mmCIF file of C-alpha atoms and ligand atoms in Angstrom:
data_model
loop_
_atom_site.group_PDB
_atom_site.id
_atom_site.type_symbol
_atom_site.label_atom_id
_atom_site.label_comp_id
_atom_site.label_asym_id
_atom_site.label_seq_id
_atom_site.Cartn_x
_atom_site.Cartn_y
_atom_site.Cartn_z
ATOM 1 C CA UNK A 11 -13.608 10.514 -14.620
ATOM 2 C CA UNK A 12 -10.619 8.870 -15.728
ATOM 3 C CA UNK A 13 -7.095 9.014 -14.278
ATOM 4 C CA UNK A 14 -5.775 9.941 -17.629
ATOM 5 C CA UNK A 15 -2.635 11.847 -17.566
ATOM 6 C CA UNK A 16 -2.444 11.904 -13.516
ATOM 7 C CA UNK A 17 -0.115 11.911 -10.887
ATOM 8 C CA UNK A 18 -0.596 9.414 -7.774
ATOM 9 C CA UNK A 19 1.518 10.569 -4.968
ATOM 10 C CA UNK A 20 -1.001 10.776 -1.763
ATOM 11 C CA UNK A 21 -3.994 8.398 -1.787
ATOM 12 C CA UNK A 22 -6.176 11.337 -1.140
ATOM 13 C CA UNK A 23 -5.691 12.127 -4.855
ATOM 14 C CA UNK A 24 -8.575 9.168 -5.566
ATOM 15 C CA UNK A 25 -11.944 9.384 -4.503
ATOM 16 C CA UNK A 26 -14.188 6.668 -3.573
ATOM 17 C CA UNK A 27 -15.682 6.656 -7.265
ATOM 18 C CA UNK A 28 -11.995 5.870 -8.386
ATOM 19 C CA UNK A 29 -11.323 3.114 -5.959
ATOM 20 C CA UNK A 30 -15.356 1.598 -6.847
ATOM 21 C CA UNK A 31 -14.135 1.725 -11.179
ATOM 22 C CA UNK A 32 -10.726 0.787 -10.701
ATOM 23 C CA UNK A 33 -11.911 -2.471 -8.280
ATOM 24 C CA UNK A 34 -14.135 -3.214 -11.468
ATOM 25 C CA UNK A 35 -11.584 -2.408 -13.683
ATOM 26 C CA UNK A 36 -8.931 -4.700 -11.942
ATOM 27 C CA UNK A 37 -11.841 -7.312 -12.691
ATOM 28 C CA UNK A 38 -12.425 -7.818 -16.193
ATOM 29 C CA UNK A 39 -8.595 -7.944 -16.171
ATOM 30 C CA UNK A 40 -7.649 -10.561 -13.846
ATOM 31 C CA UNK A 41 -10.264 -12.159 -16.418
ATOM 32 C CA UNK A 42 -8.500 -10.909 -19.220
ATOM 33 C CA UNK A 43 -5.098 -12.473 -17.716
ATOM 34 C CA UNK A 44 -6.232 -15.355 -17.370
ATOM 35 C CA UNK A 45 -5.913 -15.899 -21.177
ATOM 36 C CA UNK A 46 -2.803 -14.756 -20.779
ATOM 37 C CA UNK A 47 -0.904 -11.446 -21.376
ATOM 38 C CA UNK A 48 -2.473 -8.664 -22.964
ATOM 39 C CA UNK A 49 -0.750 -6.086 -26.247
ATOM 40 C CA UNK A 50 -2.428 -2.967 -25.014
ATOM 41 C CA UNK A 51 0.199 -1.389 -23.542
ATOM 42 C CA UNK A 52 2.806 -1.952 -27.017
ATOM 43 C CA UNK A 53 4.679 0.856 -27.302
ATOM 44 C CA UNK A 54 4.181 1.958 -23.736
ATOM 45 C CA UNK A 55 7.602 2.369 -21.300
ATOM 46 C CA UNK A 56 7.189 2.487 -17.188
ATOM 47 C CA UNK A 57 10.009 3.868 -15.482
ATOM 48 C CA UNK A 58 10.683 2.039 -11.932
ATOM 49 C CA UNK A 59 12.659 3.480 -9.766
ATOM 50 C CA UNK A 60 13.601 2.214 -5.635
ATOM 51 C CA UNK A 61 15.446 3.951 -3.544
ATOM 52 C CA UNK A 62 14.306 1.562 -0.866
ATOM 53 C CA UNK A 63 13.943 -2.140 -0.655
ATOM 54 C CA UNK A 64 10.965 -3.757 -2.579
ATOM 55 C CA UNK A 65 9.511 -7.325 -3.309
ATOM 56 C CA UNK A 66 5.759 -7.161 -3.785
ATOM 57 C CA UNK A 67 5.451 -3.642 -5.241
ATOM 58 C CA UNK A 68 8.273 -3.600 -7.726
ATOM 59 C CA UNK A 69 7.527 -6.625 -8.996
ATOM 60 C CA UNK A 70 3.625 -6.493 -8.945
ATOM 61 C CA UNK A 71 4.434 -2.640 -11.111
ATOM 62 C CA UNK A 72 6.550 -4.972 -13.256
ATOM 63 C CA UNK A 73 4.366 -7.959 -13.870
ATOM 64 C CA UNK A 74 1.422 -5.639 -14.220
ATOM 65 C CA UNK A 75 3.068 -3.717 -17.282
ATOM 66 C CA UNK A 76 4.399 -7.253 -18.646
ATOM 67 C CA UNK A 77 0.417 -8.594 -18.969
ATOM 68 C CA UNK A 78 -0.548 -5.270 -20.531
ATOM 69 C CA UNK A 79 2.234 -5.708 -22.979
ATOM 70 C CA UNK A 80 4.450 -2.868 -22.362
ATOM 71 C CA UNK A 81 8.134 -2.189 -21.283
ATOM 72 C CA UNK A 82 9.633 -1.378 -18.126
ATOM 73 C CA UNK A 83 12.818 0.084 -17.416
ATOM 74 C CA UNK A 84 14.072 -0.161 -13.693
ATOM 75 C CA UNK A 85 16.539 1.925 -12.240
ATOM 76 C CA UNK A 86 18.150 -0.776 -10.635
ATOM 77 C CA UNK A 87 19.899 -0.690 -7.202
ATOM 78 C CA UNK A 88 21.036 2.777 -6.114
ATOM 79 C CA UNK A 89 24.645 1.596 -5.140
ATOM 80 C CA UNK A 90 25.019 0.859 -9.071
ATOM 81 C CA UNK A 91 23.703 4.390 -10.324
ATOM 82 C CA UNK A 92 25.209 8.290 -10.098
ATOM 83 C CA UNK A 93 23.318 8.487 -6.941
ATOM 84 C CA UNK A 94 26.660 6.915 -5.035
ATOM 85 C CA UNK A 95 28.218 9.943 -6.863
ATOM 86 C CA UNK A 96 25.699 12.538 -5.257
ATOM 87 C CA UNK A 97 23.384 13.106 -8.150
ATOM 88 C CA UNK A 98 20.253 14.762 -6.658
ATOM 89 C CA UNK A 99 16.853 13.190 -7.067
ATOM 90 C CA UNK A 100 16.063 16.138 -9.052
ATOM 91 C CA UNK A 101 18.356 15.138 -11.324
ATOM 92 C CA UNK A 102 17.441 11.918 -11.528
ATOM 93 C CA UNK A 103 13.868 12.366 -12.619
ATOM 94 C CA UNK A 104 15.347 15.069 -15.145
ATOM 95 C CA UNK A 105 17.101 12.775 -16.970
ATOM 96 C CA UNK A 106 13.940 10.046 -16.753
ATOM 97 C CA UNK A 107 11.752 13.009 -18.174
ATOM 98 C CA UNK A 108 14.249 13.448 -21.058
ATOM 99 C CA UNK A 109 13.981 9.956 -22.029
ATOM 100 C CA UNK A 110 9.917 9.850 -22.242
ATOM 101 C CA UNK A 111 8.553 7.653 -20.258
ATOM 102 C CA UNK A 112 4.884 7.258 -20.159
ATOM 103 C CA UNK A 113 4.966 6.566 -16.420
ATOM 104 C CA UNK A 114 7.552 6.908 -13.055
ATOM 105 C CA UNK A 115 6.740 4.539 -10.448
ATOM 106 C CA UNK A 116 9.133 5.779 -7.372
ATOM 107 C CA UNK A 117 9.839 4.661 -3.790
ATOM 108 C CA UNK A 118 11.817 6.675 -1.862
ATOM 109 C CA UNK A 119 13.193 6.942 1.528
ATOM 110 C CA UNK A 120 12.149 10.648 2.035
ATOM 111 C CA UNK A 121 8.818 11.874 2.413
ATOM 112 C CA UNK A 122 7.627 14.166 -0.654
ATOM 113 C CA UNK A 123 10.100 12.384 -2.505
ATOM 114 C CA UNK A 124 7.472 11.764 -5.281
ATOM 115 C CA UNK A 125 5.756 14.864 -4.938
ATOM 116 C CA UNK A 126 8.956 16.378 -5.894
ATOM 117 C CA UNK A 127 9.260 14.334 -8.563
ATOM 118 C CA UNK A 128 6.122 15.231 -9.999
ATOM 119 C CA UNK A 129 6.801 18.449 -10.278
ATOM 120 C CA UNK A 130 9.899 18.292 -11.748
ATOM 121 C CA UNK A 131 8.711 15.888 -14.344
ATOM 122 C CA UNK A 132 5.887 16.158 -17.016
ATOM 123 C CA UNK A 133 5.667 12.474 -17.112
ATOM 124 C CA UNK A 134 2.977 10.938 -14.355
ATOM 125 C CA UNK A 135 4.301 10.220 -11.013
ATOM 126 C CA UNK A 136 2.795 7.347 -9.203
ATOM 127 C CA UNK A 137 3.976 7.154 -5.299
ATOM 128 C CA UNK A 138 5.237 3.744 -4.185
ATOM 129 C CA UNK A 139 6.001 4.343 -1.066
ATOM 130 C CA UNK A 140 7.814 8.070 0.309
ATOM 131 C CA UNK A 141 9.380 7.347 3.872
ATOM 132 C CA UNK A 142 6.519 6.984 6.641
ATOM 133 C CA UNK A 143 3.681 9.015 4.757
ATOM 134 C CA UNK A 144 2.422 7.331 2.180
ATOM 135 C CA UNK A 145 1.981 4.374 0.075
ATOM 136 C CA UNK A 146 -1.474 4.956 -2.153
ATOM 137 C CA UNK A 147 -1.333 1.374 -4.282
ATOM 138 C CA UNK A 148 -0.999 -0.958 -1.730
ATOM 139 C CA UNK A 149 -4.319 1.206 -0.044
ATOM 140 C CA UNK A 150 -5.759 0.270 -3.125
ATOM 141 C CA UNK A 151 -4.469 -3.410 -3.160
ATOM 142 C CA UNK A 152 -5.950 -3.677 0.747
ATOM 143 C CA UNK A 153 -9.141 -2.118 -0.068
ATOM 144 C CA UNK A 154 -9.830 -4.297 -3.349
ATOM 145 C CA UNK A 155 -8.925 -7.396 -1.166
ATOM 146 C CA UNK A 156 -11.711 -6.394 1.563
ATOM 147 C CA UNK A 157 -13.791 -5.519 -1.351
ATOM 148 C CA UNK A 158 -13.602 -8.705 -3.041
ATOM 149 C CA UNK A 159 -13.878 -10.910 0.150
ATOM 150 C CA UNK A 160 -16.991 -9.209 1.882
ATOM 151 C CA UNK A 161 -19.076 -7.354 -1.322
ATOM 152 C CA UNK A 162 -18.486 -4.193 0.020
ATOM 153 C CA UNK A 163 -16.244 -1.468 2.259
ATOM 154 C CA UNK A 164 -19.301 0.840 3.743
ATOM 155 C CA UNK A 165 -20.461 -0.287 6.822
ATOM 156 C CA UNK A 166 -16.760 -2.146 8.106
ATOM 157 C CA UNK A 167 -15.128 -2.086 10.954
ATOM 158 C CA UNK A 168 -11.076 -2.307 10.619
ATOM 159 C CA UNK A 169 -8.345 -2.791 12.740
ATOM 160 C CA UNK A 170 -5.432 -1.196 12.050
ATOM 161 C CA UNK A 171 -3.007 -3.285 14.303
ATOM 162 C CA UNK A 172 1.134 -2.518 15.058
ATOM 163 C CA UNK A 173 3.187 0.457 13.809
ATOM 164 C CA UNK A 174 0.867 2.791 13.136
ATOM 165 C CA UNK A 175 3.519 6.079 13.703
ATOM 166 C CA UNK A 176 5.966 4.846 11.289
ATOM 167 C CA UNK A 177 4.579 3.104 8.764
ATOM 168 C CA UNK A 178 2.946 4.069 5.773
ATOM 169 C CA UNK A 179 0.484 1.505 4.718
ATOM 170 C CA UNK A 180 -1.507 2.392 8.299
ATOM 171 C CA UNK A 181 -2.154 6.032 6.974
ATOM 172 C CA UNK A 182 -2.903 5.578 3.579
ATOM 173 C CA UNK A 183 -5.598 2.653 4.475
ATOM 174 C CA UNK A 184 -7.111 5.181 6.508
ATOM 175 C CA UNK A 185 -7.182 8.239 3.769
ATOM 176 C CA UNK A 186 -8.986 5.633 1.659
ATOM 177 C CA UNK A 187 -11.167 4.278 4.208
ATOM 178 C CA UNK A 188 -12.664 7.334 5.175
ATOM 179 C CA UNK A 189 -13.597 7.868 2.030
ATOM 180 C CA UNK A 190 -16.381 5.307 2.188
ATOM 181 C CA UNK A 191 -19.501 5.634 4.723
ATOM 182 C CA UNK A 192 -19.929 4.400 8.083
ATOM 183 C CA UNK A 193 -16.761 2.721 8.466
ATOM 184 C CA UNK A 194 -14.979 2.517 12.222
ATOM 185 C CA UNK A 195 -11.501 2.561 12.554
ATOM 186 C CA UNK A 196 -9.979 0.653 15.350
ATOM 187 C CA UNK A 197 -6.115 2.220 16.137
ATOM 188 C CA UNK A 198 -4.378 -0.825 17.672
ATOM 189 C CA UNK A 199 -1.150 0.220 18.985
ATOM 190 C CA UNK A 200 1.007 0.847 21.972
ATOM 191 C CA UNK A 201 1.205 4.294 22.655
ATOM 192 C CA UNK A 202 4.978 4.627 21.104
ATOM 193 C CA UNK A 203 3.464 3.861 17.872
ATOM 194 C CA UNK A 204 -0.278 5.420 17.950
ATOM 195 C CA UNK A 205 -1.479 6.939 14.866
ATOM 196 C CA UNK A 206 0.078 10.480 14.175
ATOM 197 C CA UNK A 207 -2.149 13.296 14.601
ATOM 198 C CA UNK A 208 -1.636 14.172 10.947
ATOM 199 C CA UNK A 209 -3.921 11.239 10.090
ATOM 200 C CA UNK A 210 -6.250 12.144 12.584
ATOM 201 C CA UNK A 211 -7.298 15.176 11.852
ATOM 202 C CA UNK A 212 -7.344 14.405 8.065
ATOM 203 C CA UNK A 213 -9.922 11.430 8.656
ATOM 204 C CA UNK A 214 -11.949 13.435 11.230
ATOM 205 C CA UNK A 215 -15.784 14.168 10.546
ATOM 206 C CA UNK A 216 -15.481 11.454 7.638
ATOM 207 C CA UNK A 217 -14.798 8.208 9.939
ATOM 208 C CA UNK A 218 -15.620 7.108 13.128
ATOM 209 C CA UNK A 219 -12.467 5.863 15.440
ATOM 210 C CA UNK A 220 -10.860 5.325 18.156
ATOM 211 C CA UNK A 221 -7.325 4.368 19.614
ATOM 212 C CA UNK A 222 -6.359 1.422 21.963
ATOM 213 C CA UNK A 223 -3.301 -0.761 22.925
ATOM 214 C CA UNK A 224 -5.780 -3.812 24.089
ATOM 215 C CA UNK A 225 -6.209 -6.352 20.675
ATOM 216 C CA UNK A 226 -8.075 -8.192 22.522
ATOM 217 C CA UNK A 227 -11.403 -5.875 23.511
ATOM 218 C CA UNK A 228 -11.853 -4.899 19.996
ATOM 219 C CA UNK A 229 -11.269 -8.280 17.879
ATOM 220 C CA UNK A 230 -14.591 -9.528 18.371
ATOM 221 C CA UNK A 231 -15.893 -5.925 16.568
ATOM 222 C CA UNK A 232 -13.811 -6.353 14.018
ATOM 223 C CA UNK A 233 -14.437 -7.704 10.044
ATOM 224 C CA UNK A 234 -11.054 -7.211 8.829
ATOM 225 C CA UNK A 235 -7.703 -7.084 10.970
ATOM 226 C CA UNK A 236 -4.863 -4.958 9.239
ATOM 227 C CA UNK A 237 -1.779 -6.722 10.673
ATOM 228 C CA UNK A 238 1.766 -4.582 9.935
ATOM 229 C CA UNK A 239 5.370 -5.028 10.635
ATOM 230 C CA UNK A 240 6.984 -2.748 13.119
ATOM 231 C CA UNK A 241 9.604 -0.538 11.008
ATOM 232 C CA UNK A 242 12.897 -1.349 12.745
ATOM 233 C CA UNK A 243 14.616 0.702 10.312
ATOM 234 C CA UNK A 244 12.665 3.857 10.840
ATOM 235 C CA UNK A 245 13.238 4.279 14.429
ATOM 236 C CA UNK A 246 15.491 7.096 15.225
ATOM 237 C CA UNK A 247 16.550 5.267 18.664
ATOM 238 C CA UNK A 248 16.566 1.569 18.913
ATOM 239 C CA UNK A 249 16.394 1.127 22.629
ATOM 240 C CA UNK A 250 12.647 2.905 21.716
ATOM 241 C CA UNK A 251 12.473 -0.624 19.207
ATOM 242 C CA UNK A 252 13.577 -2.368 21.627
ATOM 243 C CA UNK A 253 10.539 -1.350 23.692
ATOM 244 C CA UNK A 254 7.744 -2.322 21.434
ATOM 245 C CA UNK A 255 9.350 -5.428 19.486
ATOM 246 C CA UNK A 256 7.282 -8.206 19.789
ATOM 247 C CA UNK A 257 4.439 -6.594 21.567
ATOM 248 C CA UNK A 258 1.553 -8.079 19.146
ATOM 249 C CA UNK A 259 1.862 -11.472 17.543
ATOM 250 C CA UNK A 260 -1.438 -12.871 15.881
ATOM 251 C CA UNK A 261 -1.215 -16.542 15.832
ATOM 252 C CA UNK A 262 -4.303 -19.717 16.087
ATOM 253 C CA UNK A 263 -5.118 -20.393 19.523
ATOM 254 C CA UNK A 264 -5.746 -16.108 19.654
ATOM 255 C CA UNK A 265 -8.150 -16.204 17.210
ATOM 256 C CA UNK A 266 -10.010 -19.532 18.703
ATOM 257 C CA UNK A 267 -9.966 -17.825 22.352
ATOM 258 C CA UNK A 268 -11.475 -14.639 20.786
ATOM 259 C CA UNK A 269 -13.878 -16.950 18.958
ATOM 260 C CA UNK A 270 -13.497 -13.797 16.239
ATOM 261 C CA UNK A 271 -12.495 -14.904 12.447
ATOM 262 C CA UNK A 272 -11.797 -11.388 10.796
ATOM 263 C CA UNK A 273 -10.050 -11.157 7.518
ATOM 264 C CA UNK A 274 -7.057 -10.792 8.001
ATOM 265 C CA UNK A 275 -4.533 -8.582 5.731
ATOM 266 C CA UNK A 276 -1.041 -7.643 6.146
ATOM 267 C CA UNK A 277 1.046 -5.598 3.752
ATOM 268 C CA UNK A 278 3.905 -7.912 3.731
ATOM 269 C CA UNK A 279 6.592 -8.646 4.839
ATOM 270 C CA UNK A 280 5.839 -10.322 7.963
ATOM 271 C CA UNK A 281 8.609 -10.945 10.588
ATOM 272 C CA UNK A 282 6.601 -11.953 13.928
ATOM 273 C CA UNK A 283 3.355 -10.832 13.899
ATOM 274 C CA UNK A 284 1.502 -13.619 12.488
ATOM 275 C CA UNK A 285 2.174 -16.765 13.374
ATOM 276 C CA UNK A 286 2.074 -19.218 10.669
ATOM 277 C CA UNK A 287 -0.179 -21.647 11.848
ATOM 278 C CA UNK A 288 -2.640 -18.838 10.976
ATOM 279 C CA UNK A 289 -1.941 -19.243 6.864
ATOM 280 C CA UNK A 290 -4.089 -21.461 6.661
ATOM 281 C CA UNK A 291 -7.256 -20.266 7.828
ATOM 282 C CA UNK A 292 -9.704 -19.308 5.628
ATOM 283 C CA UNK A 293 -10.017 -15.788 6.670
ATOM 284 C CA UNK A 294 -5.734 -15.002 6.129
ATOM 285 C CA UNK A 295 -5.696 -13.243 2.915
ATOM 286 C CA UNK A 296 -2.245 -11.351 3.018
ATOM 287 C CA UNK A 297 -0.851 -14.326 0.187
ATOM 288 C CA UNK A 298 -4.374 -13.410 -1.818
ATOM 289 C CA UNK A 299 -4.006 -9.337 -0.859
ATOM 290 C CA UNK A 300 -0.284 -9.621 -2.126
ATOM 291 C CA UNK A 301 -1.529 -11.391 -5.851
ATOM 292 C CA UNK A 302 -4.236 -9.012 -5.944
ATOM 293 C CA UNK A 303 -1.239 -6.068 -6.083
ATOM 294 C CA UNK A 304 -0.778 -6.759 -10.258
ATOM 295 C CA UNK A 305 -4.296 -5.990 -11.732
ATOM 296 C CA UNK A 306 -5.199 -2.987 -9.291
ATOM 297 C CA UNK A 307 -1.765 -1.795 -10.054
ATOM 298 C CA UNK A 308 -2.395 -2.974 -14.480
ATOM 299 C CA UNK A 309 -6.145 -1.312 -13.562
ATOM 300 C CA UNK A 310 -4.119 1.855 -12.522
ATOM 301 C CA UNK A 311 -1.487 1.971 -15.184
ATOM 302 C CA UNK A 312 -3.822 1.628 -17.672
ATOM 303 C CA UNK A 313 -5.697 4.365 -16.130
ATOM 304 C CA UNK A 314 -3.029 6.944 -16.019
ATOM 305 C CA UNK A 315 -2.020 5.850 -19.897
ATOM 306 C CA UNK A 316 -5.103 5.794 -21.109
ATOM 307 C CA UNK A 317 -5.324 2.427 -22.432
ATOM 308 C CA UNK A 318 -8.021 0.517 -24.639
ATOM 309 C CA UNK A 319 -8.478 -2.403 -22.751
HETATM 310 C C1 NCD B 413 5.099 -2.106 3.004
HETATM 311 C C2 NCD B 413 5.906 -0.839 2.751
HETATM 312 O O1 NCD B 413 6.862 -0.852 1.964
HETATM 313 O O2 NCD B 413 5.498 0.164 3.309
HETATM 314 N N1 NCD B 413 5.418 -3.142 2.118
HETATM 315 C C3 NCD B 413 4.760 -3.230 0.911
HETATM 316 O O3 NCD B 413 4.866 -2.359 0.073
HETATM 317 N N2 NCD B 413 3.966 -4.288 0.705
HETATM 318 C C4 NCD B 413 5.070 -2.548 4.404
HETATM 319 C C5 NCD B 413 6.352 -2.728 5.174
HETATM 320 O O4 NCD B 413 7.453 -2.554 4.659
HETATM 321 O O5 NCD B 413 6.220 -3.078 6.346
#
């Protein structure tokens, strides 16, 4: 039942019963927070470790260990470590492993970087992002955020709108939707950066979907719009960037021509895609989504350590 002792490195590793108890989980302690910070985790060490740049998920890991009470070590920036040396990432998390640490949080430019790590290490792994594959906790930050705005995440229809090819957060929303019933998937994308067929054929049979450059045919179906940034860094050739930049940019009098008012999330960070006259709607919740990141991630940690809350 629990996640006791786990390793998080692909978001297919929950189920929908583990997304449903840690949403309720992630609950009772943004209750419990609001009291202020919690001694459960005394004792308790988190290893953090980014091989690639990080605002919201380092420092929603961090802050979520601080309110539990425990201690986090970070790895710092690479360009300070052995790793400017050449010391392998399996030498890395050797040396991590020899120092116990009750959890390794680890973001990492190469795909089945953590799953690596998890092997190597006794010590729980939890993926926070491996090049364009996956990114499990912030598919469980998006999904709580839906979850907490509409009551539910059966029954939804979701656009998933930008760079669906490279990024991550596109993929692993769409392992954890279709883990839910009768959801539709809308794949909004140009054609460069369609959804790979990796995902596809995962998702197949358990979710209905279907691919489309045209935002504005579907955004009248839609109850939440998943906005994301398209990865610049990622591309192998920039004159193919230079192709889609700018092709989708969300912004007020959009959303008032479509007459459609869909949540609307967004992993952060932003660069063009939504304008910011659109903050202040109602239905924006990227600034709530991104606050939301410390108790799933404290409902998770506690989870995988086994705490008494
Ligand atoms: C995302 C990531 O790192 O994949 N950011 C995040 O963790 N909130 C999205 C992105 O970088 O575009």
């Amino acid at each position: 039942m629990s996640l006791k002792g786990r390793d998080v490195i692909s978001t297919c590793d929950l189920s929908s019963q583990d997304f449903s108890r840690l949403f309720e989980e992630a609950e009772e302690l943004r209750v419990l927070f609001e009291k202020g910070p919690l001694n459960v985790a005394r004792s308790r060490i988190m290893a953090t470790l980014f091989f690639e740049p990080s605002t919201r998920t380092r420092l929603s890991f961090t802050y979520a260990m601080a309110k539990l009470g425990g201690q986090v070590v970070d790895f710092g920036p690479k360009d300070t470590t052995s790793v400017v040396k050449g010391e392998t990432l399996s030498d890395t998390i050797r040396i991590i492993n020899g120092y116990d640490a009750d959890l390794i949080v680890l973001r990492h430019g190469l795909e089945g970087a953590s799953r690596l790590a998890s092997e190597i290490t006794r010590v729980p792994v939890v993926n926070a992002g491996d090049g364009s594959r996956e990114h499990p906790t912030q598919a469980l930050t998006d999904l709580y955020t839906i979850w907490k705005a509409l009551g539910r995440i059966d029954g939804i229809t979701v656009g998933i709108l930008g760079d669906l090819k490279y990024g991550r957060t596109p993929t692993s929303l769409s392992y954890s939707l279709s883990m839910f019933k009768g959801v539709k998937i809308f794949f909004i994308a140009p054609d460069l950066l369609q959804i790979r067929g990796e995902v596809t054929e995962k998702i197949k049979g358990n979710v209905d979907f279907e691919s489309t450059n045209d935002l504005r045919s579907v955004l009248g179906r839609l109850d939440v719009l998943y906005v994301t940034r398209i990865q610049k860094e990622r591309f192998p050739d920039m004159e193919e960037y230079l192709k889609v930049k700018g092709t989708y940019r969300i912004d007020g009098q959009l959303l008032r021509e479509s007459g459609a008012s869909p949540l609307i999330l967004h992993p952060l960070p932003r660069v063009d895609e939504i304008s910011m006259d659109v903050d202040e709607l109602p239905n924006a919740k990227y600034f709530e989504q991104a606050a939301n990141g410390v108790i799933v991630r404290a409902a998770l940690i506690a989870e995988i350590m086994g705490l008494e809350i």
